[in-house]
C-alpha positions as YAML, in Angstrom:
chain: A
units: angstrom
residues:
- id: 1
  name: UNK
  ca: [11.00, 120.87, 57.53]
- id: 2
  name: UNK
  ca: [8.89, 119.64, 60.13]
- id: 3
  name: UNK
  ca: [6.20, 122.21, 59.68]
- id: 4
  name: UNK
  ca: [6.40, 120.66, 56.38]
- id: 5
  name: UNK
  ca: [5.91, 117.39, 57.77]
- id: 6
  name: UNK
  ca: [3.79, 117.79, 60.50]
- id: 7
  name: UNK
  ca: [1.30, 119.67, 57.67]
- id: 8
  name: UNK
  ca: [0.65, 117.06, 55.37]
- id: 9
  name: UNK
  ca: [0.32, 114.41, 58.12]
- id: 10
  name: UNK
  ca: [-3.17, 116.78, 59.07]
- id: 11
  name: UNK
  ca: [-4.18, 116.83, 55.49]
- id: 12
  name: UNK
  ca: [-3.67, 113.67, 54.84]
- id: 13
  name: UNK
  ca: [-5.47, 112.41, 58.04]
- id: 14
  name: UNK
  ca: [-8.04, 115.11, 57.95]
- id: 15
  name: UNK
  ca: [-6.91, 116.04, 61.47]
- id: 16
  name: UNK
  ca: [-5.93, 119.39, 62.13]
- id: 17
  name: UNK
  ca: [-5.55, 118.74, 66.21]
- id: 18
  name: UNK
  ca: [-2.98, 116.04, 64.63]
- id: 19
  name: UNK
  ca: [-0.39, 119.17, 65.01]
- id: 20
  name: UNK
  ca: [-0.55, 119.60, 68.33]
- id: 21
  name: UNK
  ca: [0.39, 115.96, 69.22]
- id: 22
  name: UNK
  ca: [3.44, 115.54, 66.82]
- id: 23
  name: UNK
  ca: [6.77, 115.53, 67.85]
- id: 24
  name: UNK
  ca: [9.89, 114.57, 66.56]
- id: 25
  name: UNK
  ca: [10.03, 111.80, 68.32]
- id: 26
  name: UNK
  ca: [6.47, 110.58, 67.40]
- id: 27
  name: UNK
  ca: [6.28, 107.19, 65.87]
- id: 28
  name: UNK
  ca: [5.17, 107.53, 62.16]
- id: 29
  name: UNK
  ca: [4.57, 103.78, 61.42]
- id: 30
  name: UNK
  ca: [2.63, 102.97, 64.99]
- id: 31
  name: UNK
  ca: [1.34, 106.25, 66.41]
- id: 32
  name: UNK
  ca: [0.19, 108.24, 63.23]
- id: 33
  name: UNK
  ca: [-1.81, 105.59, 62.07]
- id: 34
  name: UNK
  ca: [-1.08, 105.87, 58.36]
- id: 35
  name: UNK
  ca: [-3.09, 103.31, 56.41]
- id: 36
  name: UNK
  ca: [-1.47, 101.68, 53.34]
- id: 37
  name: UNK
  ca: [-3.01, 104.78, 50.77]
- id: 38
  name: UNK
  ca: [-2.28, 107.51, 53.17]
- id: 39
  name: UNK
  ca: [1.24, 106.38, 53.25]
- id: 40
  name: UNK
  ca: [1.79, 106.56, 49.52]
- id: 41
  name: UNK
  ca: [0.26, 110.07, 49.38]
- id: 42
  name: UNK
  ca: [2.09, 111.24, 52.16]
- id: 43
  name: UNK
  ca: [5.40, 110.23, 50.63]
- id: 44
  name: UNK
  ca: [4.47, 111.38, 47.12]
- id: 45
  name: UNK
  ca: [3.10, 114.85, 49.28]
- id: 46
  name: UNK
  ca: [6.66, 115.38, 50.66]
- id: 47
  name: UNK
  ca: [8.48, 114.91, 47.93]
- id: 48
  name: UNK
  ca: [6.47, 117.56, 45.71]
- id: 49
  name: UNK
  ca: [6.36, 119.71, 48.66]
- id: 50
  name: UNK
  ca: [10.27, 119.68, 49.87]
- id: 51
  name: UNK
  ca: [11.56, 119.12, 46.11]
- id: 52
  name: UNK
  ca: [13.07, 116.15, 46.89]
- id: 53
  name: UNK
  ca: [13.13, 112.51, 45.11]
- id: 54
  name: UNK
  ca: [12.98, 109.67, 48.02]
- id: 55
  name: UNK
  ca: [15.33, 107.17, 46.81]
- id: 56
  name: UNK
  ca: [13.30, 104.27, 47.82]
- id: 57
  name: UNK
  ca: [16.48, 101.80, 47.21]
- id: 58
  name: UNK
  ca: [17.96, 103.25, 50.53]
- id: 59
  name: UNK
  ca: [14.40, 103.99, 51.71]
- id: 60
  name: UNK
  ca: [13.19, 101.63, 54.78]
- id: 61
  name: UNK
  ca: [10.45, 101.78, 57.36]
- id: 62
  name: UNK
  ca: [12.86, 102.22, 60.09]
- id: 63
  name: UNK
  ca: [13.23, 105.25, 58.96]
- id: 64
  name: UNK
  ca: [9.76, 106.13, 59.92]
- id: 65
  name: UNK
  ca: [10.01, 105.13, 63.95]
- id: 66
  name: UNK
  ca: [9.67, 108.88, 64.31]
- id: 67
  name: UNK
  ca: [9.31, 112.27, 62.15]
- id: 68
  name: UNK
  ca: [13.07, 113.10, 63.30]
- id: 69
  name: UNK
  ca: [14.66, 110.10, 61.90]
- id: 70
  name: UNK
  ca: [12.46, 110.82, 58.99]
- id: 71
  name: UNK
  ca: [13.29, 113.85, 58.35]
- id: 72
  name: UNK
  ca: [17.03, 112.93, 58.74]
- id: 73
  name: UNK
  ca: [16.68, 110.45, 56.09]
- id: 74
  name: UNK
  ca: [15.14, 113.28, 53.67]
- id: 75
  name: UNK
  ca: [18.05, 115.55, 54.48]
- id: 76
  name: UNK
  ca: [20.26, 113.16, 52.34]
- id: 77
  name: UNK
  ca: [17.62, 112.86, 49.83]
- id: 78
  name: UNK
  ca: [18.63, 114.64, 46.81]
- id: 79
  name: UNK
  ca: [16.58, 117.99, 45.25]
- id: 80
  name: UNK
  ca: [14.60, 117.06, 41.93]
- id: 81
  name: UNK
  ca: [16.41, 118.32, 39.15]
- id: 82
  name: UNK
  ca: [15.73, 121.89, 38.35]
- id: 83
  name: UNK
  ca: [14.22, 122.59, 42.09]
- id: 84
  name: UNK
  ca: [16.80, 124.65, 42.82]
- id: 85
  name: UNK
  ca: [16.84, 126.83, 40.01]
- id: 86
  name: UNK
  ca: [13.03, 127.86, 40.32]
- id: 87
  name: UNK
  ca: [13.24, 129.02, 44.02]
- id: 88
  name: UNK
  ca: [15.69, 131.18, 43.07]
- id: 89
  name: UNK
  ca: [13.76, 132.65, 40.21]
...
């Protein structure tokens, strides 16, 4: 998953040396510099991309002080409907 991540982050930034700076531990809100529009594309981006559906009820910006606490959050994230069905296929 943090391929996943770490690949939209360059697209959306247009920044392909991007990858070799991320870590898990890198700061999403303050180091990736995500401006307001990026942000919403990279959230839609991972959610089409893992087939998942971000409950943004339980969804917080603390869970973006680094793409390891991120991607923690999207483990509990449940699959969009059907998701499962069509990787198998």
């Amino acid at each position: 998953m943090f391929d996943t991540i770490v690949q939209i982050l360059c697209q959306i930034k247009e920044d392909l040396s991007l990858r070799e700076r991320l870590t898990p531990e890198t700061d999403l809100n303050n180091e990736v510099g995500l401006d307001s529009l990026q942000m919403l594309n990279f959230m839609v981006k991972v959610e089409e991309e893992l087939k998942i559906e971000i409950d943004y009820d339980e969804f917080d910006y603390l869970h973006l002080r680094s793409v390891g606490t991120f991607i923690d959050f999207l483990n509990r994230c449940a699959p969009v409907a059907g998701a499962y069905e069509h990787a198998v296929e």
